[in-house]
Amino acid sequence: MPLTTTLSRLSVRQRLTVTVALLTSLALLVVGSTLYVLESRRIDRVIEASLTQEIGEFRALQAENDPQTRKPFTSSDRLLTVFLERNLPDANEALYGFRATGGPTYQAEGDNVLLGSAAFRRTVERLEPRGGTGTVTVDGSEYRVAVQPVKQGGATSAFVVTHDVTASREDLRGLMLTYALLAAVSVILIAGLASWIAGRLLSPVRRLRDTARGITDGDLGGRLQVTGHDDLSDLQRTFNDMLDRLESAFVTQRQLLDDAGHELRTPLTILRGHLEVLDASDPEDVAATRTLLLDETDRMSRLVNDLLMLAKARRPDFVTLQPTDAETLTHGVLDRVRALADRTWLLDGVARTAAALDGQRITQALLQLADNAARHTQAGDEIGIGSRLHEGRLELWVRDTGPGVAPELRTEIFERFSRGENDDEGFGLGLSIVRAIAEAHGGDVVLDDTAVGATFRLRLPTGESA
């Protein structure tokens, strides 16, 4: 089974633990291998240096006089005897003298196995004519062999130095075994620590999972307890913010459905009631019922259209921005609203500037505000419309000298299906539509705090994008 398939079946915590363990093992393996190679090379250099040193010392003695005769050595056997008597071999090293007459002598311990090896003797014989170094393996042990031929008085002897490479590397093998044991313990400890740390780090994710599982259509109140300031904490805060938005959307949806159902129930009841008592044989009753039912149908159509308008307000194509002259837009709105009611319509002022707006949507919002003002004022009351540049934003307003908005309604007047105390017409969606249009432009709509009447003000950015 492929490693990736196996890992995919593990939990994130287990995968992190396995990954850390594998990486740690690989790192320790690379370090151990490098250490072994470097130390092996160092041991080889030390062995070669030791062999070279022994051959050099032998050559130095060969150039000296015999200590007994005070004259140059005349016998190779005598030279070998003096050198072996004067020198002690290093650890894992042995010194041999292969005499011209008689058997070989040596200066070391435990050389019988080597001396009895045919491979060793063949190596010495091969190197004896010219000297040099070689390698021989006897009973599983590796030896480095250096041979120095000696020719004195027509007789040929050989000085041989051997070094037990296997024995010299024994300490290295012990060191590597200790290293392997410590590395194994380290991997286990690091894997355990990694598992514990991964569990701590992933605990916010587990809480997020448990919270997500506990969320249902009827319960969106679950939230994560955010602790810390790392990336996972940011994820928790983002998740909580998402739940806030979802809960708000569900609450708004339920409220919308409840309110829409309530608003539609009344005209449907009226339609059903009048149809049930309709006297089809009475033309006057039929005509009166027809007029009433058409009026109720128009009211339901208006409600549906307003709800569709609010639904479209969240779409990116709800507004189409293009350079719009604020002065022309203000005059155009004033010309349109004069036919709404017998009021004193005034132009409060105009902003002589161009802004990136959807002129039709802004006109729709101002007409809605003007219609509200007309319905809450009497004949002869004053309604003003104007625009201006203020603090880098374009402001458009509709004011009236009517009774104004009750203080307790000021915070909820822009909510869906919210009506004034004496507002028996409409469905309370007009100001919600105005707010949706303003927000689609990146602005807002506010109710000014005035002593007389009410002033609704659109505050919009003047840039090329909303």
XYZ file of C-alpha atoms in Angstrom:
466
model
C 0.000 0.000 0.000
C 1.491 3.410 -0.974
C 2.731 5.596 1.855
C 0.475 8.479 0.811
C -2.611 6.231 0.968
C -1.621 5.000 4.410
C -1.011 8.534 5.695
C -4.332 9.758 4.296
C -6.154 7.322 6.596
C -4.497 8.777 9.693
C -5.676 11.791 11.632
C -3.880 15.104 11.227
C -2.277 14.648 14.637
C -1.016 11.181 13.686
C 0.251 12.415 10.330
C 2.156 15.243 11.992
C 3.634 12.828 14.514
C 4.668 10.340 11.818
C 6.127 13.119 9.680
C 8.174 14.540 12.553
C 9.366 11.041 13.490
C 10.388 10.271 9.905
C 12.170 13.603 9.448
C 13.960 13.209 12.777
C 14.988 9.659 11.905
C 16.245 10.781 8.515
C 18.215 13.635 10.060
C 19.770 11.365 12.682
C 20.564 8.759 10.016
C 22.312 11.350 7.863
C 24.260 12.664 10.858
C 25.219 9.136 11.977
C 26.266 8.090 8.480
C 28.329 11.231 8.047
C 29.931 10.727 11.437
C 30.769 7.104 10.616
C 32.304 7.965 7.247
C 34.374 10.829 8.637
C 35.591 8.815 11.626
C 36.419 5.804 9.403
C 38.492 8.017 7.155
C 40.244 9.494 10.180
C 41.086 6.001 11.451
C 42.429 5.035 8.009
C 44.623 8.132 7.975
C 45.937 7.343 11.446
C 46.723 3.749 10.411
C 48.537 4.850 7.252
C 50.469 7.452 9.248
C 51.435 4.815 11.819
C 52.667 2.420 9.121
C 54.619 5.196 7.410
C 56.150 6.206 10.714
C 57.342 2.674 11.495
C 58.876 2.276 8.003
C 60.535 5.684 8.366
C 62.025 4.757 11.750
C 63.334 1.499 10.288
C 64.971 3.326 7.395
C 66.521 5.786 9.837
C 68.039 2.923 11.834
C 69.306 1.351 8.614
C 71.335 4.491 7.952
C 72.913 4.354 11.426
C 75.765 2.188 12.807
C 75.422 -1.105 14.593
C 75.468 -0.247 18.338
C 77.800 -3.185 19.018
C 80.436 -2.648 16.336
C 79.984 1.099 15.868
C 80.106 0.352 12.161
C 77.441 0.143 9.492
C 75.161 -2.886 9.643
C 76.576 -5.748 7.601
C 73.696 -8.168 8.166
C 70.012 -7.618 7.438
C 69.111 -10.069 10.178
C 71.168 -8.044 12.668
C 69.365 -4.862 11.536
C 65.957 -6.467 12.056
C 66.951 -7.776 15.486
C 68.163 -4.371 16.712
C 65.043 -2.579 15.419
C 62.633 -5.072 16.998
C 64.513 -4.828 20.298
C 64.328 -1.033 20.334
C 60.705 -0.454 19.207
C 57.371 -1.314 20.676
C 54.346 -1.421 18.367
C 51.313 0.857 18.818
C 47.917 -0.497 19.778
C 46.553 -3.077 17.291
C 49.946 -3.041 15.562
C 52.625 -5.726 15.124
C 56.263 -5.573 13.885
C 57.738 -8.538 11.979
C 61.197 -9.405 10.791
C 61.319 -11.933 7.985
C 65.001 -13.023 8.198
C 67.063 -14.358 5.370
C 67.832 -17.406 7.541
C 65.421 -18.919 10.036
C 61.760 -18.142 10.712
C 60.196 -14.726 11.153
C 60.355 -12.935 14.447
C 57.872 -10.374 15.665
C 57.245 -7.757 18.305
C 53.565 -8.006 19.320
C 51.002 -10.258 20.967
C 48.568 -12.707 19.461
C 50.149 -12.932 15.987
C 50.027 -16.697 15.586
C 46.798 -16.556 13.571
C 48.247 -14.015 11.212
C 51.567 -15.816 10.866
C 49.798 -19.049 10.110
C 47.771 -17.429 7.341
C 48.775 -18.301 3.811
C 47.118 -15.097 2.572
C 49.374 -13.048 4.828
C 52.523 -14.793 3.639
C 51.488 -14.381 -0.006
C 50.962 -10.673 0.551
C 54.416 -10.318 2.127
C 56.048 -12.256 -0.696
C 54.244 -10.099 -3.267
C 55.415 -6.854 -1.668
C 58.896 -7.967 -0.603
C 60.814 -7.249 -3.874
C 59.955 -3.538 -4.011
C 58.152 -2.844 -0.752
C 54.792 -1.122 -0.343
C 51.468 -1.586 1.419
C 48.513 -3.910 0.982
C 45.390 -5.263 2.652
C 44.673 -8.800 3.768
C 41.686 -10.361 5.517
C 42.288 -13.207 7.961
C 39.479 -14.874 9.928
C 37.147 -11.967 9.293
C 39.651 -9.351 10.452
C 41.087 -6.794 8.062
C 44.815 -5.950 8.255
C 46.913 -3.284 6.610
C 50.377 -4.571 5.744
C 53.515 -2.483 5.023
C 56.690 -4.220 3.769
C 60.208 -2.765 3.625
C 62.789 -4.998 1.903
C 66.306 -5.142 3.418
C 69.338 -6.168 1.312
C 72.620 -6.485 3.202
C 75.653 -8.497 2.081
C 73.812 -10.303 -0.697
C 71.040 -11.530 1.642
C 67.473 -10.233 1.431
C 65.201 -9.856 4.448
C 61.953 -7.947 5.006
C 60.657 -5.644 7.698
C 56.850 -5.962 7.968
C 54.383 -3.793 9.894
C 50.758 -4.902 10.289
C 47.799 -3.037 11.720
C 44.509 -4.663 12.732
C 42.022 -2.337 11.062
C 39.007 -4.256 12.385
C 40.218 -3.906 15.970
C 40.916 -0.183 15.499
C 37.355 0.308 14.235
C 35.871 -1.656 17.092
C 35.591 1.484 19.222
C 33.863 3.219 16.315
C 31.351 0.397 16.035
C 30.679 0.638 19.761
C 30.249 4.389 19.414
C 27.829 3.960 16.500
C 25.841 1.354 18.418
C 25.510 3.768 21.322
C 24.553 6.503 18.875
C 21.895 4.258 17.302
C 20.370 3.469 20.698
C 20.350 7.134 21.710
C 18.916 8.076 18.302
C 16.105 5.538 18.699
C 15.277 6.864 22.167
C 15.426 10.430 20.810
C 13.023 9.593 17.974
C 10.574 8.059 20.434
C 10.794 11.063 22.761
C 10.533 13.580 19.914
C 7.573 11.705 18.395
C 5.801 11.694 21.747
C 6.515 15.394 22.254
C 5.392 16.147 18.691
C 2.149 14.244 19.288
C 1.498 16.214 22.470
C 2.291 19.557 20.818
C 0.188 18.665 17.766
C -2.689 17.802 20.064
C -2.381 21.158 21.807
C -2.093 23.058 18.526
C -5.016 21.217 16.928
C -7.316 21.511 19.938
C -8.885 24.714 18.467
C -9.587 22.791 15.268
C -11.261 20.010 17.248
C -13.342 22.567 19.116
C -14.246 24.127 15.784
C -15.304 20.705 14.469
C -17.380 19.959 17.574
C -19.014 23.374 17.416
C -19.792 22.948 13.718
C -21.359 19.547 14.428
C -23.520 21.063 17.144
C -24.910 23.748 14.860
C -28.387 23.017 13.522
C -31.082 25.015 11.795
C -32.690 25.674 15.138
C -29.536 26.422 17.126
C -26.870 28.785 15.800
C -25.797 30.046 19.205
C -22.663 27.896 19.586
C -19.405 29.870 19.633
C -15.728 29.082 20.077
C -13.800 30.405 23.053
C -10.873 32.233 21.464
C -7.545 32.130 23.292
C -4.233 33.307 21.902
C -3.196 35.495 19.005
C -1.938 33.015 16.393
C -3.306 31.866 13.042
C -5.634 29.318 14.640
C -7.014 32.032 16.904
C -7.700 34.119 13.799
C -9.472 31.105 12.317
C -11.606 30.790 15.450
C -12.522 34.463 15.356
C -13.346 34.209 11.650
C -15.520 31.164 12.350
C -17.340 33.005 15.130
C -17.874 35.991 12.838
C -19.265 33.660 10.180
C -21.663 32.164 12.714
C -22.732 35.670 13.730
C -23.493 36.506 10.115
C -25.317 33.219 9.578
C -27.360 33.655 12.732
C -28.224 37.203 11.730
C -29.189 36.014 8.254
C -31.356 33.207 9.638
C -33.019 35.550 12.115
C -33.658 38.066 9.359
C -34.970 35.323 7.086
C -37.326 33.989 9.733
C -38.494 37.492 10.569
C -38.994 38.237 6.888
C -40.989 35.047 6.355
C -43.058 35.654 9.475
C -43.755 39.274 8.595
C -44.398 38.525 4.923
C -46.740 35.705 5.888
C -48.544 38.007 8.269
C -48.821 40.787 5.672
C -50.044 38.401 2.965
C -52.485 36.636 5.247
C -54.670 39.729 5.613
C -55.232 40.446 1.898
C -55.717 36.729 1.201
C -58.309 36.539 3.962
C -60.039 39.588 2.502
C -60.025 38.039 -0.972
C -61.406 34.741 0.304
C -64.029 36.379 2.467
C -65.403 38.610 -0.284
C -65.404 35.776 -2.794
C -67.355 33.580 -0.373
C -70.117 36.186 0.162
C -70.143 37.425 -3.436
C -73.608 37.480 -4.993
C -72.874 36.657 -8.616
C -76.392 37.670 -9.629
C -75.980 41.220 -8.288
C -73.980 43.336 -10.794
C -73.352 46.081 -8.239
C -71.953 43.568 -5.707
C -69.782 42.017 -8.411
C -68.412 45.412 -9.455
C -67.697 46.494 -5.873
C -66.040 43.183 -5.055
C -63.983 43.357 -8.240
C -62.685 46.824 -7.357
C -61.776 45.731 -3.832
C -60.075 42.531 -4.981
C -58.039 44.382 -7.582
C -56.894 46.835 -4.918
C -55.855 43.987 -2.617
C -54.099 42.264 -5.515
C -52.174 45.477 -6.235
C -51.147 45.622 -2.577
C -49.855 42.039 -2.691
C -48.000 42.734 -5.924
C -46.382 45.745 -4.322
C -45.304 43.637 -1.343
C -43.831 40.954 -3.609
C -42.034 43.576 -5.727
C -40.590 45.225 -2.612
C -39.364 41.896 -1.276
C -37.775 41.095 -4.642
C -36.106 44.509 -4.579
C -34.582 43.819 -1.172
C -33.459 40.354 -2.300
C -31.720 41.833 -5.354
C -29.966 44.417 -3.182
C -27.355 41.798 -2.218
C -26.439 41.086 -5.830
C -23.343 42.775 -7.302
C -25.335 44.022 -10.305
C -27.976 45.744 -8.171
C -26.412 49.127 -8.980
C -24.640 50.246 -12.160
C -22.222 53.043 -11.359
C -21.486 55.751 -13.855
C -20.564 59.454 -13.655
C -23.714 61.323 -12.640
C -24.221 65.081 -12.308
C -25.595 65.697 -8.799
C -27.213 69.024 -9.730
C -29.159 67.512 -12.633
C -30.203 64.539 -10.484
C -31.473 66.830 -7.692
C -33.511 68.975 -10.083
C -34.903 65.869 -11.754
C -36.138 64.452 -8.447
C -37.775 67.736 -7.511
C -39.588 67.890 -10.857
C -40.949 64.381 -10.317
C -42.156 64.778 -6.710
C -44.313 67.859 -7.334
C -47.083 65.555 -8.586
C -47.130 63.427 -5.414
C -49.186 65.774 -3.254
C -50.255 69.377 -2.680
C -47.239 70.457 -0.670
C -44.819 73.358 -0.733
C -41.901 71.740 -2.571
C -38.562 73.549 -2.123
C -35.064 73.191 -3.464
C -32.717 73.506 -0.467
C -29.537 73.501 -2.535
C -27.562 71.574 -5.106
C -24.094 70.066 -5.229
C -22.325 71.114 -8.412
C -20.255 67.986 -8.826
C -20.241 64.615 -10.536
C -20.132 61.304 -8.667
C -20.089 57.606 -9.563
C -23.720 56.699 -8.894
C -26.603 54.673 -10.232
C -28.862 57.619 -11.030
C -32.015 55.517 -11.329
C -31.529 53.822 -7.956
C -30.726 57.099 -6.171
C -33.784 58.717 -7.788
C -35.867 55.747 -6.610
C -34.589 56.198 -3.038
C -35.281 59.949 -3.014
C -38.772 59.426 -4.474
C -39.465 56.895 -1.724
C -38.358 59.398 0.911
C -40.444 62.129 -0.729
C -43.499 59.841 -0.797
C -43.045 59.101 2.908
C -42.760 62.831 3.614
C -45.933 63.530 1.604
C -47.869 60.854 3.500
C -46.846 62.269 6.867
C -47.585 65.934 6.115
C -50.675 68.008 5.373
C -51.587 70.281 2.495
C -49.427 73.383 2.553
C -46.651 71.780 4.632
C -43.110 72.283 3.412
C -40.951 69.516 1.899
C -37.381 70.318 0.868
C -35.037 68.392 -1.375
C -31.330 69.149 -1.773
C -27.801 67.955 -2.207
C -24.314 69.055 -1.125
C -20.686 67.989 -0.763
C -19.789 67.456 2.880
C -16.588 65.947 4.330
C -15.690 64.301 1.024
C -19.100 62.694 0.535
C -22.169 63.545 -1.501
C -25.256 64.106 0.653
C -28.820 64.103 -0.715
C -31.761 64.701 1.575
C -35.512 65.017 1.885
C -36.894 67.066 4.793
C -40.400 67.908 5.873
C -42.208 69.968 8.486
C -44.501 67.157 9.567
C -44.782 65.558 13.023
C -41.400 63.798 12.665
C -40.441 60.347 13.932
C -41.151 59.236 17.468
C -37.920 58.811 19.497
C -38.692 55.159 20.276
C -38.903 54.395 16.525
C -35.701 56.143 15.431
C -33.538 53.024 15.919
C -35.861 50.655 14.051
C -37.400 52.866 11.376
C -35.129 51.363 8.681
C -35.970 47.756 9.569
C -38.233 45.682 7.334
C -41.974 45.918 8.023
C -41.404 48.758 10.484
C -44.120 51.412 10.439
C -44.772 54.659 12.202
C -47.461 54.965 14.835
C -50.047 56.414 12.449
C -48.855 54.718 9.254
C -51.590 52.414 8.067
C -50.483 52.363 4.438
C -47.762 50.284 2.869
C -45.796 47.402 4.350
C -42.919 49.172 6.080
C -40.429 48.221 3.361
C -39.833 51.650 1.818
C -37.049 52.806 4.150
C -35.484 49.325 4.027
C -35.218 49.710 0.252
C -33.700 53.180 0.668
C -31.084 51.794 3.060
C -30.314 48.873 0.699
C -29.727 51.336 -2.177
C -27.434 53.510 -0.041
C -25.425 50.532 1.208
C -25.086 49.161 -2.335
C -23.307 52.441 -3.164
C -21.008 52.051 -0.160
C -22.891 54.719 1.824
C -25.695 54.914 4.353
C -28.925 56.708 5.182
C -29.482 58.551 8.456
C -32.313 60.367 10.182
C -31.150 63.804 11.320
C -31.893 64.962 14.818
C -34.114 67.967 14.074
C -36.533 69.968 16.204
C -39.193 70.178 13.484
C -40.279 67.398 11.137
C -37.930 64.762 9.811
C -34.863 64.895 7.570
C -33.641 61.722 5.889
C -30.148 62.039 4.442
C -28.276 59.790 1.977
C -24.492 59.933 2.471
C -22.628 58.501 -0.511
C -18.968 58.287 -1.585
C -17.960 60.300 -4.631
C -15.383 57.863 -6.020
C -15.575 55.736 -9.123
C -16.604 52.632 -7.163
C -18.967 52.016 -4.330
